[in-house]
């Protein structure tokens, strides 16, 4: 069974602050993929990143960075110098890399509100 | 098309009414997923197609829920005798590989059962 926990229900920051969204996961699979998605008010989930379990290198993309710690089963997401346009619900997701079940399991999401 | 298209965008149904929700995946995408997202929750898996074959329907909450993808492209999620607890956003996602690495989501259909 897989489980994704996003303990932060809502985070409120002021523009230009840095913010970290936490994601902790549980899985019995030895290989798996982790994802982050953004859901703006329009409703569609926008893909941000995919990380496979055997690549623990951290990744940076502009103001976004991801910290994957396999030892603590965490895949945290940091936004540097937040902007109002970053306001959205962010979801972390997990799926096995093999075994035939390619169905992602999502966390409950963290609502990020960035105030001007 | 350029993205995953879902229709209608909003649907209000009276309790007991049947509804049909449509998903147009990106052209050529092999895999198609349906998710249910209740207010304030994450998406919950309903069912998964690879081409026209429904490979997993373990997430369908009851036998009132039925999904099909007869020609391996457009998919329809049907809910019979809707109930208030069916109120949610229904999301469709598609992927270009038989072993999906990335998923493109539609904007969803918001179903409200009154």
PDB file of N, CA and C in Angstrom, chain A residues 39 91 108, chain B residues 35-44 85-91 110-111:
ATOM      1  N   UNK A  39      -2.112  23.011  -8.491  1.00  0.00           N
ATOM      2  CA  UNK A  39      -3.505  23.150  -8.910  1.00  0.00           C
ATOM      3  C   UNK A  39      -3.960  24.588  -8.666  1.00  0.00           C
ATOM      4  N   UNK A  91       0.194  19.470  -4.758  1.00  0.00           N
ATOM      5  CA  UNK A  91       0.032  18.057  -4.425  1.00  0.00           C
ATOM      6  C   UNK A  91       1.321  17.293  -4.679  1.00  0.00           C
ATOM      7  N   UNK A 108      -3.117  14.958   0.295  1.00  0.00           N
ATOM      8  CA  UNK A 108      -4.313  15.806   0.418  1.00  0.00           C
ATOM      9  C   UNK A 108      -4.082  17.227  -0.059  1.00  0.00           C
TER      10      UNK A 108
ATOM     11  N   UNK B  35     -10.037  10.409 -11.803  1.00  0.00           N
ATOM     12  CA  UNK B  35      -9.885  10.660 -10.387  1.00  0.00           C
ATOM     13  C   UNK B  35     -11.108  11.431  -9.887  1.00  0.00           C
ATOM     14  N   UNK B  36     -11.404  11.257  -8.607  1.00  0.00           N
ATOM     15  CA  UNK B  36     -12.452  12.016  -7.933  1.00  0.00           C
ATOM     16  C   UNK B  36     -11.787  12.889  -6.874  1.00  0.00           C
ATOM     17  N   UNK B  37     -12.102  14.166  -6.876  1.00  0.00           N
ATOM     18  CA  UNK B  37     -11.507  15.076  -5.900  1.00  0.00           C
ATOM     19  C   UNK B  37     -12.604  15.774  -5.120  1.00  0.00           C
ATOM     20  N   UNK B  38     -12.782  15.374  -3.874  1.00  0.00           N
ATOM     21  CA  UNK B  38     -13.735  16.034  -2.998  1.00  0.00           C
ATOM     22  C   UNK B  38     -13.147  17.358  -2.529  1.00  0.00           C
ATOM     23  N   UNK B  39     -14.006  18.224  -2.065  1.00  0.00           N
ATOM     24  CA  UNK B  39     -13.578  19.563  -1.658  1.00  0.00           C
ATOM     25  C   UNK B  39     -12.516  19.491  -0.569  1.00  0.00           C
ATOM     26  N   UNK B  40     -11.393  20.143  -0.802  1.00  0.00           N
ATOM     27  CA  UNK B  40     -10.334  20.180   0.199  1.00  0.00           C
ATOM     28  C   UNK B  40      -9.513  18.919   0.315  1.00  0.00           C
ATOM     29  N   UNK B  41      -9.701  18.002  -0.621  1.00  0.00           N
ATOM     30  CA  UNK B  41      -8.980  16.726  -0.590  1.00  0.00           C
ATOM     31  C   UNK B  41      -8.112  16.572  -1.827  1.00  0.00           C
ATOM     32  N   UNK B  42      -7.256  15.572  -1.778  1.00  0.00           N
ATOM     33  CA  UNK B  42      -6.461  15.245  -2.962  1.00  0.00           C
ATOM     34  C   UNK B  42      -7.251  14.359  -3.907  1.00  0.00           C
ATOM     35  N   UNK B  43      -6.793  14.241  -5.134  1.00  0.00           N
ATOM     36  CA  UNK B  43      -7.472  13.353  -6.087  1.00  0.00           C
ATOM     37  C   UNK B  43      -7.407  11.897  -5.628  1.00  0.00           C
ATOM     38  N   UNK B  44      -8.536  11.219  -5.740  1.00  0.00           N
ATOM     39  CA  UNK B  44      -8.622   9.797  -5.400  1.00  0.00           C
ATOM     40  C   UNK B  44      -8.861   9.005  -6.679  1.00  0.00           C
ATOM     41  N   UNK B  85     -23.292  12.439  -1.921  1.00  0.00           N
ATOM     42  CA  UNK B  85     -21.876  12.179  -1.678  1.00  0.00           C
ATOM     43  C   UNK B  85     -21.073  12.050  -2.973  1.00  0.00           C
ATOM     44  N   UNK B  86     -21.757  12.037  -4.107  1.00  0.00           N
ATOM     45  CA  UNK B  86     -21.048  12.007  -5.388  1.00  0.00           C
ATOM     46  C   UNK B  86     -20.560  13.401  -5.796  1.00  0.00           C
ATOM     47  N   UNK B  87     -21.013  14.411  -5.077  1.00  0.00           N
ATOM     48  CA  UNK B  87     -20.581  15.779  -5.395  1.00  0.00           C
ATOM     49  C   UNK B  87     -19.076  15.896  -5.223  1.00  0.00           C
ATOM     50  N   UNK B  88     -18.410  16.302  -6.283  1.00  0.00           N
ATOM     51  CA  UNK B  88     -16.945  16.369  -6.293  1.00  0.00           C
ATOM     52  C   UNK B  88     -16.511  16.913  -7.648  1.00  0.00           C
ATOM     53  N   UNK B  89     -15.204  17.123  -7.775  1.00  0.00           N
ATOM     54  CA  UNK B  89     -14.629  17.401  -9.087  1.00  0.00           C
ATOM     55  C   UNK B  89     -14.079  16.087  -9.629  1.00  0.00           C
ATOM     56  N   UNK B  90     -14.434  15.784 -10.868  1.00  0.00           N
ATOM     57  CA  UNK B  90     -13.954  14.560 -11.508  1.00  0.00           C
ATOM     58  C   UNK B  90     -12.879  14.951 -12.522  1.00  0.00           C
ATOM     59  N   UNK B  91     -11.687  14.459 -12.276  1.00  0.00           N
ATOM     60  CA  UNK B  91     -10.527  14.798 -13.085  1.00  0.00           C
ATOM     61  C   UNK B  91     -10.159  13.645 -13.999  1.00  0.00           C
ATOM     62  N   UNK B 110     -16.957  19.739 -12.366  1.00  0.00           N
ATOM     63  CA  UNK B 110     -17.467  19.892 -10.995  1.00  0.00           C
ATOM     64  C   UNK B 110     -18.920  19.442 -10.977  1.00  0.00           C
ATOM     65  N   UNK B 111     -19.169  18.338 -10.287  1.00  0.00           N
ATOM     66  CA  UNK B 111     -20.526  17.792 -10.162  1.00  0.00           C
ATOM     67  C   UNK B 111     -21.109  18.172  -8.815  1.00  0.00           C
TER      68      UNK B 111
END
